[in-house]
Tab-separated table of C-alpha atoms in Angstrom:
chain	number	residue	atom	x	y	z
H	6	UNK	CA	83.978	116.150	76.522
H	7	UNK	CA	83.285	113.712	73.901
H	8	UNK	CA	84.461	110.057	74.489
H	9	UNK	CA	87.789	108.764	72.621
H	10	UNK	CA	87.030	105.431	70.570
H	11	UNK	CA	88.212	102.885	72.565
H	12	UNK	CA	88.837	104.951	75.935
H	13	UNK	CA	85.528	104.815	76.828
H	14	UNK	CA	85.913	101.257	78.207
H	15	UNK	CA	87.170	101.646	82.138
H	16	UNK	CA	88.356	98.186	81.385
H	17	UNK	CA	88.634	97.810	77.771
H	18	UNK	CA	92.372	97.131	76.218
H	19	UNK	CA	92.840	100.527	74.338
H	20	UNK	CA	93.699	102.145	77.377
H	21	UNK	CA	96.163	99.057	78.655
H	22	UNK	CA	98.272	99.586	75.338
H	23	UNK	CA	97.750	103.710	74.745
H	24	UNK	CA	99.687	103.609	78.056
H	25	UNK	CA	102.114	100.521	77.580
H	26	UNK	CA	103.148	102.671	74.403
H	27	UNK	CA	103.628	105.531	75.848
H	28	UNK	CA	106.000	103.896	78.392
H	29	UNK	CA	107.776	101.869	75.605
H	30	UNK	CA	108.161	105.296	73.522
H	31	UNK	CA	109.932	106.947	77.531
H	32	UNK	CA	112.290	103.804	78.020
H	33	UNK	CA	113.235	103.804	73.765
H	34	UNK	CA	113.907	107.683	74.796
H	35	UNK	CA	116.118	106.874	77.608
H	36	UNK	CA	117.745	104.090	75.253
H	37	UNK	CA	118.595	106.331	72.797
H	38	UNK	CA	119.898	109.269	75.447
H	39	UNK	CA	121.828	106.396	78.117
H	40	UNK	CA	122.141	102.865	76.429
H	41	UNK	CA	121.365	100.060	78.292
H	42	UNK	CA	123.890	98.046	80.596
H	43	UNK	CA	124.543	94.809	79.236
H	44	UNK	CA	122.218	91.444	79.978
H	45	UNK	CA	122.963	89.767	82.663
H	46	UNK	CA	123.409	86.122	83.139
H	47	UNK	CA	121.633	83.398	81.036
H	48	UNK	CA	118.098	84.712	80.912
H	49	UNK	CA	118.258	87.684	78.741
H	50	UNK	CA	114.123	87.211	78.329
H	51	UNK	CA	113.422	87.137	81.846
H	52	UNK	CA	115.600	90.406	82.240
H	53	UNK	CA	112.818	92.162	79.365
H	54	UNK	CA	109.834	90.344	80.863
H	55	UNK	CA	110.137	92.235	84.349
H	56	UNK	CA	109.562	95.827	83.175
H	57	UNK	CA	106.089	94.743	81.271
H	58	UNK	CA	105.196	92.874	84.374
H	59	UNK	CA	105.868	96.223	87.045
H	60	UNK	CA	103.862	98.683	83.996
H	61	UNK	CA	100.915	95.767	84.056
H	62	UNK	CA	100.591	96.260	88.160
H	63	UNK	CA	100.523	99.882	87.208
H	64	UNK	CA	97.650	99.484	84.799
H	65	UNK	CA	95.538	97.139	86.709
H	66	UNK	CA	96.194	99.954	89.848
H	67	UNK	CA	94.714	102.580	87.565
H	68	UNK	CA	91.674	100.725	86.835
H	69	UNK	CA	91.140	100.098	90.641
H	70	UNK	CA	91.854	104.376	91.053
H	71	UNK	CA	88.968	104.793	88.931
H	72	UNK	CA	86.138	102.503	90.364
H	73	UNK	CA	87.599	103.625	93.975
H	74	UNK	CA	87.076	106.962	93.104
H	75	UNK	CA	83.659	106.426	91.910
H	76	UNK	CA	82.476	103.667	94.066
H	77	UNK	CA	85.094	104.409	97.608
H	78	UNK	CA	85.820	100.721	97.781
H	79	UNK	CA	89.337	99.550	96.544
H	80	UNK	CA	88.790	96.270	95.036
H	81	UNK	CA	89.876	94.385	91.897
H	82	UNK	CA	88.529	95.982	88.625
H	83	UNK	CA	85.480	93.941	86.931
H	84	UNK	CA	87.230	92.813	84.069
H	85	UNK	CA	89.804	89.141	84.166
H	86	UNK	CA	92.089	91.231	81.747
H	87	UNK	CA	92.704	93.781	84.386
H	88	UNK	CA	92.635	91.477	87.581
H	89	UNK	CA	95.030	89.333	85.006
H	90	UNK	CA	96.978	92.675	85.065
H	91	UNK	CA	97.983	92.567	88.510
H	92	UNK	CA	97.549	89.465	90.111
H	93	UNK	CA	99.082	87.828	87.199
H	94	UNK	CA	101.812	89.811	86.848
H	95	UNK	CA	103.008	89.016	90.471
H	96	UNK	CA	102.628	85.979	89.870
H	97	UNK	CA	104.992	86.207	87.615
H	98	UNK	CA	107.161	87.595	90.019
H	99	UNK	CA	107.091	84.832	92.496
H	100	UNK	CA	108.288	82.382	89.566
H	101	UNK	CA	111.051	84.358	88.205
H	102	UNK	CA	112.131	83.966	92.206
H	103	UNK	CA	111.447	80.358	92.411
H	104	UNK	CA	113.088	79.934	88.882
H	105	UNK	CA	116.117	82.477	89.757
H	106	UNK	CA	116.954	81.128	93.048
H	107	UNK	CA	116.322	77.170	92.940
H	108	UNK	CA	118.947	77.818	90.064
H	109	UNK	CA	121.365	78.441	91.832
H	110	UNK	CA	120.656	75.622	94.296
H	111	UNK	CA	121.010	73.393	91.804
H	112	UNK	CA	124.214	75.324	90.207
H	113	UNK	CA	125.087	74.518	93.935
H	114	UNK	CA	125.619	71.018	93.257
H	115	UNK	CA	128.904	71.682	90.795
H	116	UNK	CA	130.139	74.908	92.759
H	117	UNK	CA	128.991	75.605	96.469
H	118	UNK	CA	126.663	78.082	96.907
H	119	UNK	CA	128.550	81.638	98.916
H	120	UNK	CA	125.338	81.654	101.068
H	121	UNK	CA	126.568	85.489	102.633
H	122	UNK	CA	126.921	86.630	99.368
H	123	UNK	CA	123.769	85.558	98.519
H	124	UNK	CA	121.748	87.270	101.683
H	125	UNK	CA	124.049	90.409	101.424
H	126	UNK	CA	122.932	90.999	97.420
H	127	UNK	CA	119.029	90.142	98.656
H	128	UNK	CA	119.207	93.212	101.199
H	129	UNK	CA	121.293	95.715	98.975
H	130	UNK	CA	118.902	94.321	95.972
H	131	UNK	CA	115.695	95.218	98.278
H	132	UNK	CA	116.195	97.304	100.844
H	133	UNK	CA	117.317	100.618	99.945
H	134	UNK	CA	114.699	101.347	97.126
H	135	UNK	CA	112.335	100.117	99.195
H	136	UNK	CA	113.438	102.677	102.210
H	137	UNK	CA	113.649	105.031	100.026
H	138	UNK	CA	109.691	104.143	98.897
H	139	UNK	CA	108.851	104.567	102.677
H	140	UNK	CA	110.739	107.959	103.315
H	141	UNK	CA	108.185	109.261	100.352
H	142	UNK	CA	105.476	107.516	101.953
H	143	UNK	CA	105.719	109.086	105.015
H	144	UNK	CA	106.263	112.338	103.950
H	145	UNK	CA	102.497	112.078	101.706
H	146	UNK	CA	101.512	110.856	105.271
H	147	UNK	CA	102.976	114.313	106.429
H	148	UNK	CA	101.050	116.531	104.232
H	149	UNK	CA	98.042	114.211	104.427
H	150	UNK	CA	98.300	114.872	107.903
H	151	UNK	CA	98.434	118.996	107.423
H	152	UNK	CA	101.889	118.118	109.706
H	153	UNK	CA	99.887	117.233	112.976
H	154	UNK	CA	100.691	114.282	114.861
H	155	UNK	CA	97.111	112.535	115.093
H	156	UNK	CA	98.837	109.266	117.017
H	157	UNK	CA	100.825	108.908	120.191
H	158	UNK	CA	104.052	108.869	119.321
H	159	UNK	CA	105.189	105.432	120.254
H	160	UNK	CA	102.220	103.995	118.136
H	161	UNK	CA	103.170	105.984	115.634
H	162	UNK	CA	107.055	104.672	115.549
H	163	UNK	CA	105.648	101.416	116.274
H	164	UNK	CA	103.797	101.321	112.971
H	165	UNK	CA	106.578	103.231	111.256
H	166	UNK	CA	108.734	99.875	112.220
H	167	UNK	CA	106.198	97.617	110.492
H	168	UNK	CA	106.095	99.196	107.964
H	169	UNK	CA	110.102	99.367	107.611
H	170	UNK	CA	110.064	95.776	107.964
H	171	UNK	CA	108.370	94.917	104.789
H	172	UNK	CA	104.988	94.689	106.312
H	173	UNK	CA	105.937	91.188	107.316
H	174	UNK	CA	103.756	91.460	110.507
H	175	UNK	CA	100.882	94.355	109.603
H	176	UNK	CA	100.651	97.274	107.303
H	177	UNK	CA	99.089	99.759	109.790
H	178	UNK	CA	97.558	102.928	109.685
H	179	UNK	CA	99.846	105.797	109.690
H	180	UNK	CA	98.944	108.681	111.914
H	181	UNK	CA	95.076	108.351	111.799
H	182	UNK	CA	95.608	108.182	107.793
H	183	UNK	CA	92.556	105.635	107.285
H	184	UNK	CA	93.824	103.153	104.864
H	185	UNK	CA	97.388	103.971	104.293
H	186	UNK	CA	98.015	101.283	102.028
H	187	UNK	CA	96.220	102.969	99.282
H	188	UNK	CA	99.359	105.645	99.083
H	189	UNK	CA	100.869	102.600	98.064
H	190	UNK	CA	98.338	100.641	96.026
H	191	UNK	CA	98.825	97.945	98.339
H	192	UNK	CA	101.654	96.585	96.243
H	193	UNK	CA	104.346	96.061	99.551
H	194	UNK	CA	101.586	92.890	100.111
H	195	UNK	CA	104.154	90.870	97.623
H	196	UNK	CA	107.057	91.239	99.729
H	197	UNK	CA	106.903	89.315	102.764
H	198	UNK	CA	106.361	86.377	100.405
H	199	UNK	CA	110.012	87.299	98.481
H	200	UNK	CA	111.721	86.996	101.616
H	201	UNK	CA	109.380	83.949	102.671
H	202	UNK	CA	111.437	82.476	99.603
H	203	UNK	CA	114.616	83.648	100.138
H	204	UNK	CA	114.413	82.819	103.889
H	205	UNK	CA	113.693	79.152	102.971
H	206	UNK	CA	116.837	78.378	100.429
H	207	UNK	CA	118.830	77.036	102.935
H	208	UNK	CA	116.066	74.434	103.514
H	209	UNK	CA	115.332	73.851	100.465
H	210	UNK	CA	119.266	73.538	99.159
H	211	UNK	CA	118.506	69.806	100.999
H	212	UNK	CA	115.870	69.007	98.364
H	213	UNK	CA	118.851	68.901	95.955
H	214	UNK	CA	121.008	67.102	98.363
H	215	UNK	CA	123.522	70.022	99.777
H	216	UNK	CA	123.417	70.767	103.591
H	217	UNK	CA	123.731	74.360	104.080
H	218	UNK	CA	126.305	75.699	106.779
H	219	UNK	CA	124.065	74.887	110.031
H	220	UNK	CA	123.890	78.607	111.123
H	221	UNK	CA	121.911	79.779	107.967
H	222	UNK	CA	119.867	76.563	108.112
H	223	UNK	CA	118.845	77.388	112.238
H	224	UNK	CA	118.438	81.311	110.858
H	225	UNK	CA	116.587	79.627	107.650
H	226	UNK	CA	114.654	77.435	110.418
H	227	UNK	CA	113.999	80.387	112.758
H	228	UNK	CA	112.532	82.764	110.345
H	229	UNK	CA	110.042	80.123	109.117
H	230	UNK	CA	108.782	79.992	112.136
H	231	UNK	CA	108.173	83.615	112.685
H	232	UNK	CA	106.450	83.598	109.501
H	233	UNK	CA	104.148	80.576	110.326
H	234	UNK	CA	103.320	82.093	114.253
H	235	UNK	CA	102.795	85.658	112.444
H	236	UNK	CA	99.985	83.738	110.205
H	237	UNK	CA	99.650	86.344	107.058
H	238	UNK	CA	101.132	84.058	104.247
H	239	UNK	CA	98.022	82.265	102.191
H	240	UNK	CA	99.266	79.003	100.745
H	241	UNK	CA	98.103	79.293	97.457
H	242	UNK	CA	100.502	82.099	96.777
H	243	UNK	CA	103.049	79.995	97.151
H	244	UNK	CA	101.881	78.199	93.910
H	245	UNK	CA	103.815	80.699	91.578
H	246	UNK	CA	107.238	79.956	92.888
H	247	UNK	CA	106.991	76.053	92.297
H	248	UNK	CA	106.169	77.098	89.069
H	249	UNK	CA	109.546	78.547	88.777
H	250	UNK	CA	111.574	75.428	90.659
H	251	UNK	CA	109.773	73.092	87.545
H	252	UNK	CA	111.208	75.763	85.535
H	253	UNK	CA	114.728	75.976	86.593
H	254	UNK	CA	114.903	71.624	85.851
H	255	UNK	CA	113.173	71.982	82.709
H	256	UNK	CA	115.585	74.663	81.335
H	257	UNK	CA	118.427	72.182	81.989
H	258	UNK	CA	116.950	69.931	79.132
H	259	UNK	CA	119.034	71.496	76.165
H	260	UNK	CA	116.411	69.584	73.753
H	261	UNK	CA	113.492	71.566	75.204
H	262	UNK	CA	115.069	74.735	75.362
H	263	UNK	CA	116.222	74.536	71.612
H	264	UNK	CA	112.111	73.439	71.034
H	265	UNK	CA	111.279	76.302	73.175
H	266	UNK	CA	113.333	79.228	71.647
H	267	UNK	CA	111.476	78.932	68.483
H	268	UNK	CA	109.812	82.074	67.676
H	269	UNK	CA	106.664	79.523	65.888
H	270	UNK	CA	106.319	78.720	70.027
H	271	UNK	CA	105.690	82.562	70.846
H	272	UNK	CA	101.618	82.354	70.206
H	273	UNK	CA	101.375	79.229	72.609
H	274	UNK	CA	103.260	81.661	75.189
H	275	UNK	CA	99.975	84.022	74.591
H	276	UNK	CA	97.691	81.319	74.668
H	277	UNK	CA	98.758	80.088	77.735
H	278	UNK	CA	98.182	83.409	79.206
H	279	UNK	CA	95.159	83.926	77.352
H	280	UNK	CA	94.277	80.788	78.826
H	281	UNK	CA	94.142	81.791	82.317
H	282	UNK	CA	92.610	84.941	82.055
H	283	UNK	CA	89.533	83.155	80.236
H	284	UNK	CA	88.782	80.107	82.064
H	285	UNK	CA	90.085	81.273	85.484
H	286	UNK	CA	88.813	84.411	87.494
H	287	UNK	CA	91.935	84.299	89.948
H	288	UNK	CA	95.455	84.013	88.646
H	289	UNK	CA	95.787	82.111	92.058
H	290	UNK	CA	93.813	79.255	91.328
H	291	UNK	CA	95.847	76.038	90.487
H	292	UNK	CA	94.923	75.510	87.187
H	293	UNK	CA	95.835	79.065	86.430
H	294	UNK	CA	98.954	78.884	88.056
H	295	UNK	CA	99.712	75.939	85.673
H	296	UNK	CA	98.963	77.610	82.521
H	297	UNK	CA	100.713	80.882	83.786
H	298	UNK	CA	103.414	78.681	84.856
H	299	UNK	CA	103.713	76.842	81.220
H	300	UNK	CA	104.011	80.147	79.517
H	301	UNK	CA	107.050	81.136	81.956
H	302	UNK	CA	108.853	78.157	81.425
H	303	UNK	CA	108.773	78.097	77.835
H	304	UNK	CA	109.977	82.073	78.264
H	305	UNK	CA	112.640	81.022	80.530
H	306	UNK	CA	113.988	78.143	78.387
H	307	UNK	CA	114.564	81.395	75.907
H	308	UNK	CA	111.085	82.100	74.073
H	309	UNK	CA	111.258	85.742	73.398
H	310	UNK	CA	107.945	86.524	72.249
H	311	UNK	CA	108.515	87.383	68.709
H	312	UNK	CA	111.932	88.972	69.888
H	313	UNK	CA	109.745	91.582	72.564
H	314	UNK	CA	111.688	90.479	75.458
H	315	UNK	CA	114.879	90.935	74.320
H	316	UNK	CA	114.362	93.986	72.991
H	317	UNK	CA	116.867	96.943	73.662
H	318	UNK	CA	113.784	98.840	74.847
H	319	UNK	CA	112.397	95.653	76.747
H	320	UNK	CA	115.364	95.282	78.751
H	321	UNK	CA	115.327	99.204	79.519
H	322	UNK	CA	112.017	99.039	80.739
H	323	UNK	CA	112.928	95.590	82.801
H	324	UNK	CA	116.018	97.382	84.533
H	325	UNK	CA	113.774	99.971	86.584
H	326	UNK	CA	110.921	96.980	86.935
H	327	UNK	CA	111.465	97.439	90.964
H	328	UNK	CA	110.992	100.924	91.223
H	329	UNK	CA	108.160	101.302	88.859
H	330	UNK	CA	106.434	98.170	91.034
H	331	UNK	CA	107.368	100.394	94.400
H	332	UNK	CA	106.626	104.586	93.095
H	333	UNK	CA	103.622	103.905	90.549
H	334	UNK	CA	100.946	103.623	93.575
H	335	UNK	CA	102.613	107.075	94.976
H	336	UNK	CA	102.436	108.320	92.046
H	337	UNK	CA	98.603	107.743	90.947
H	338	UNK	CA	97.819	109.018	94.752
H	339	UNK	CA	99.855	112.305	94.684
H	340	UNK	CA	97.618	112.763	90.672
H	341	UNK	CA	94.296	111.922	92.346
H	342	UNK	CA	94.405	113.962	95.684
H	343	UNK	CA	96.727	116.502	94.846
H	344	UNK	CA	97.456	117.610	91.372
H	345	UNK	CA	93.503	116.870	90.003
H	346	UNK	CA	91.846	116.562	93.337
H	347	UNK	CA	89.528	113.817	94.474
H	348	UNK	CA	86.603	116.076	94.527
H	349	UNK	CA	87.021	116.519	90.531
H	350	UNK	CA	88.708	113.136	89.662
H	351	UNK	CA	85.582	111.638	90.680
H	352	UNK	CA	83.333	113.222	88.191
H	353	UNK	CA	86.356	112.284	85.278
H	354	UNK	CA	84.681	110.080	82.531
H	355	UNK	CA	86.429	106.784	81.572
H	356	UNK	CA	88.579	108.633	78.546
H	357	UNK	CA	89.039	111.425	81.210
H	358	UNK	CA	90.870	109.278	83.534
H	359	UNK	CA	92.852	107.385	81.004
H	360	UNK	CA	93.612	110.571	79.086
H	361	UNK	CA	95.508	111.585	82.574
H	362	UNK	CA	97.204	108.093	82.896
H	363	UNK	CA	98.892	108.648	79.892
H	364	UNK	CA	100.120	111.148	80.506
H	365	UNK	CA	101.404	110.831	83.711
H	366	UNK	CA	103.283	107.650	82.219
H	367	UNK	CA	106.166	109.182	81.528
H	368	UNK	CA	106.575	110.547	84.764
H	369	UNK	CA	106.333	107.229	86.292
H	370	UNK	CA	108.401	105.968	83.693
H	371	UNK	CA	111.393	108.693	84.136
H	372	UNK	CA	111.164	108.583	88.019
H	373	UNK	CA	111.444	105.160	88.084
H	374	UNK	CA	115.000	104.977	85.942
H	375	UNK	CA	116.550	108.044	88.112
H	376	UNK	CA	116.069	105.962	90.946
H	377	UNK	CA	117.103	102.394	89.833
H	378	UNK	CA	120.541	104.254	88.529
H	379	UNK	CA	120.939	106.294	91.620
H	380	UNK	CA	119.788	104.095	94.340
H	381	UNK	CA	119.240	100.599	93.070
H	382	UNK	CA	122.337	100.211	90.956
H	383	UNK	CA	125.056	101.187	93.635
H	384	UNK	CA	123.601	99.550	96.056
H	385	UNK	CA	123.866	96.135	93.920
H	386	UNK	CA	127.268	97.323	92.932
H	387	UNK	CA	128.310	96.816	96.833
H	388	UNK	CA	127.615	93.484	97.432
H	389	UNK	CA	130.987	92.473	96.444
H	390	UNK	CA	132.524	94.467	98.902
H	391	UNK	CA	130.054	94.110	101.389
H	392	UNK	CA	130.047	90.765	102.060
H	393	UNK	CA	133.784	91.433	101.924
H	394	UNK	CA	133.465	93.084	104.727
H	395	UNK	CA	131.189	91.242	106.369
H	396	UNK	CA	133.216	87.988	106.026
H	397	UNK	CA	136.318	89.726	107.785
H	398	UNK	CA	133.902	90.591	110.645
H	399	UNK	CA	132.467	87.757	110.861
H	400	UNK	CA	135.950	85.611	111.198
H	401	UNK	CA	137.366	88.044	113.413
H	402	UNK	CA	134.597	87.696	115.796
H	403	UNK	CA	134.810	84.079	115.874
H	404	UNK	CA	138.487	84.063	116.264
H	405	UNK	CA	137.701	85.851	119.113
H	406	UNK	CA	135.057	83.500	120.443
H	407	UNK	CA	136.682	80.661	119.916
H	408	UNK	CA	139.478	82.244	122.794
């Protein structure tokens, strides 16, 4: 099969936007079909920014599928744009959390911060999809497995449990499947450091001079420790989210946000990227971090690059930003073992394996929205009523104890 122009690059940036249209052309489909819900909160560029950021893991995964496949070691593609892809884009992540979250600790000053409500819409916001992300993993470990139990079954539960718990301790192998993580992509790696951050508000809410309720701050307290005796969090990771916490200051300076907001600003948003991804091989390294960092803040004082992120579209694609971040390693796994075969996949040439990316985007795409609006939604929809519930459970007990 003759090469495509452009596709013939593993690595090259034809593929990265032949399959960023694609999903752009889905989500505008989905637009046009369901609407979108209406922006939420202050950030409406943040809220676009999220779903290019989950389709750029997906990308940089689908490099690393195609030099695993060749080569049978899953490491970061040979190219800064694609490591950029990935690493970068959780990155990202981590500041829109520090950015989101120290907000509110510092909205906390003027009206107190409902610290149940806040835990309660973390879990609902997390858990579920992500559940629902192991249940499928699991059952690819079933047929993986031919339905034979390879492992004892208390290792087996045992690993099941880490693996329900976010991988904060281990992400084991799952019933003698050698690296299980691939089913995954390895992307569940970012979420022990999420919590990390959430875990740590209370803490941190005395940085900005408001003392917590002492039983989150011992919980707050507690949990830290586990993390720091379990051992697994690198400290430059942590960079990203201080990135954010500069962020959610800067943003309260109405004269740089009106600076900021200027579409004529948008092309030093790329160049800071651009910046990074040149001089810096890791998107971890401080001095990327900073320039990464710069570009978010300028975003999240209301820079909407050339009005991308706040497109109708944008903000489709943003919505189902978890899911896509969770399915899209299932996804390329189920394509490359069972619907091609690894056998075959193997011999695919560069425009080959793009060619089948593509097209498989949509699928990622459409699988990702039917799960944000049937699991992820409703479950954020409860947390009113929740912590509702919660709260009268909580006081009756201590009525109780207090007797």
């Amino acid at each position: 099969m003759m090469e495509l122009v452009g596709f013939d690059d593993p690595v090259g940036p034809v593929p990265a936007v032949a399959s960023l249209l694609a999903a752009l052309l889905t989500a505008a489909l989905l637009h046009k079909r369901f609407g979108v819900s209406a922006s939420q909160g202050r950030y409406a560029s943040i809220d676009g920014l999220r779903g290019f950021l989950a389709f750029l893991v997906f990308i940089h995964h689908s490099a690393v599928w195609y030099f695993y496949l060749k080569t049978g070691h899953w490491t970061s593609p040979p190219s800064n744009l694609y490591v950029y892809f990935g690493q970068g884009s959780v990155g990202f992540f981590f500041m829109i959390t520090g950015f989101l979250f120290f907000s509110k600790l510092l909205d906390g000053r003027h009206r107190p911060v409902d610290w149940l409500k806040l835990f309660v819409s973390r879990v609902l916001r997390l858990l579920p999809m992500y559940l629902f992300a192991i249940g499928l993993l699991l059952l690819i470990v079933y047929f993986v497995s031919g339905g034979v139990l390879n492992d004892p079954m208390p290792i087996l539960l045992k690993n099941i449990v880490r693996w329900i718990g976010f991988t904060i301790k281990s992400a084991p192998d799952l019933n003698g499947i050698k690296q299980t993580y691939i089913i995954v992509a390895g992307v569940f790696w970012s979420l022990p450091y999420e919590w990390l951050f959430y875990l740590s508000l209370p803490i941190l809410s005395l940085a900005v001079l408001r003392i917590p309720p002492l039983p989150y701050l011992l919980i707050s307290l507690f949990c830290l420790g586990v993390f720091v005796y379990i051992g697994r969090i690198k400290p430059e990771l942590l960079l990203p989210f201080f990135g954010g916490i500069a962020g959610s200051f800067l943003v309260r300076l109405k004269v740089f946000c009106r600076y900021a907001a200027k579409t004529a600003l948008s092309p030093l948003v790329v160049a800071f990227i651009a910046g990074a991804v040149v001089f810096y091989d890791s998107a971890w390294e401080a001095g990327a971090v900073f320039l990464l960092s710069s570009a978010f803040v300028l975003i999240a004082a209301g820079n909407t690059l050339f009005g991308i992120l706040i497109h109708p579209v944008s903000r489709v694609l943003g919505e189902m930003a978890y899911s896509i971040y969770l399915l899209h390693g299932m996804v390329l796994y189920v394509l490359f073992n069972f619907v091609v075969g690894s056998s075959a996949a193997t011999e695919f040439s560069a425009s080959v394996h793009w060619l089948w990316i593509v097209g498989i985007t949509p699928i990622v795409v459409l699988l990702s929205f039917a799960t944000f609006h049937w699991i992820e939604a409703p479950a954020m929809r409860a947390t009113p009523w929740v912590t509702v519930w919660l709260r009268s459970k909580i006081t009756i007990f201590s009525k109780e104890a207090a007797q």
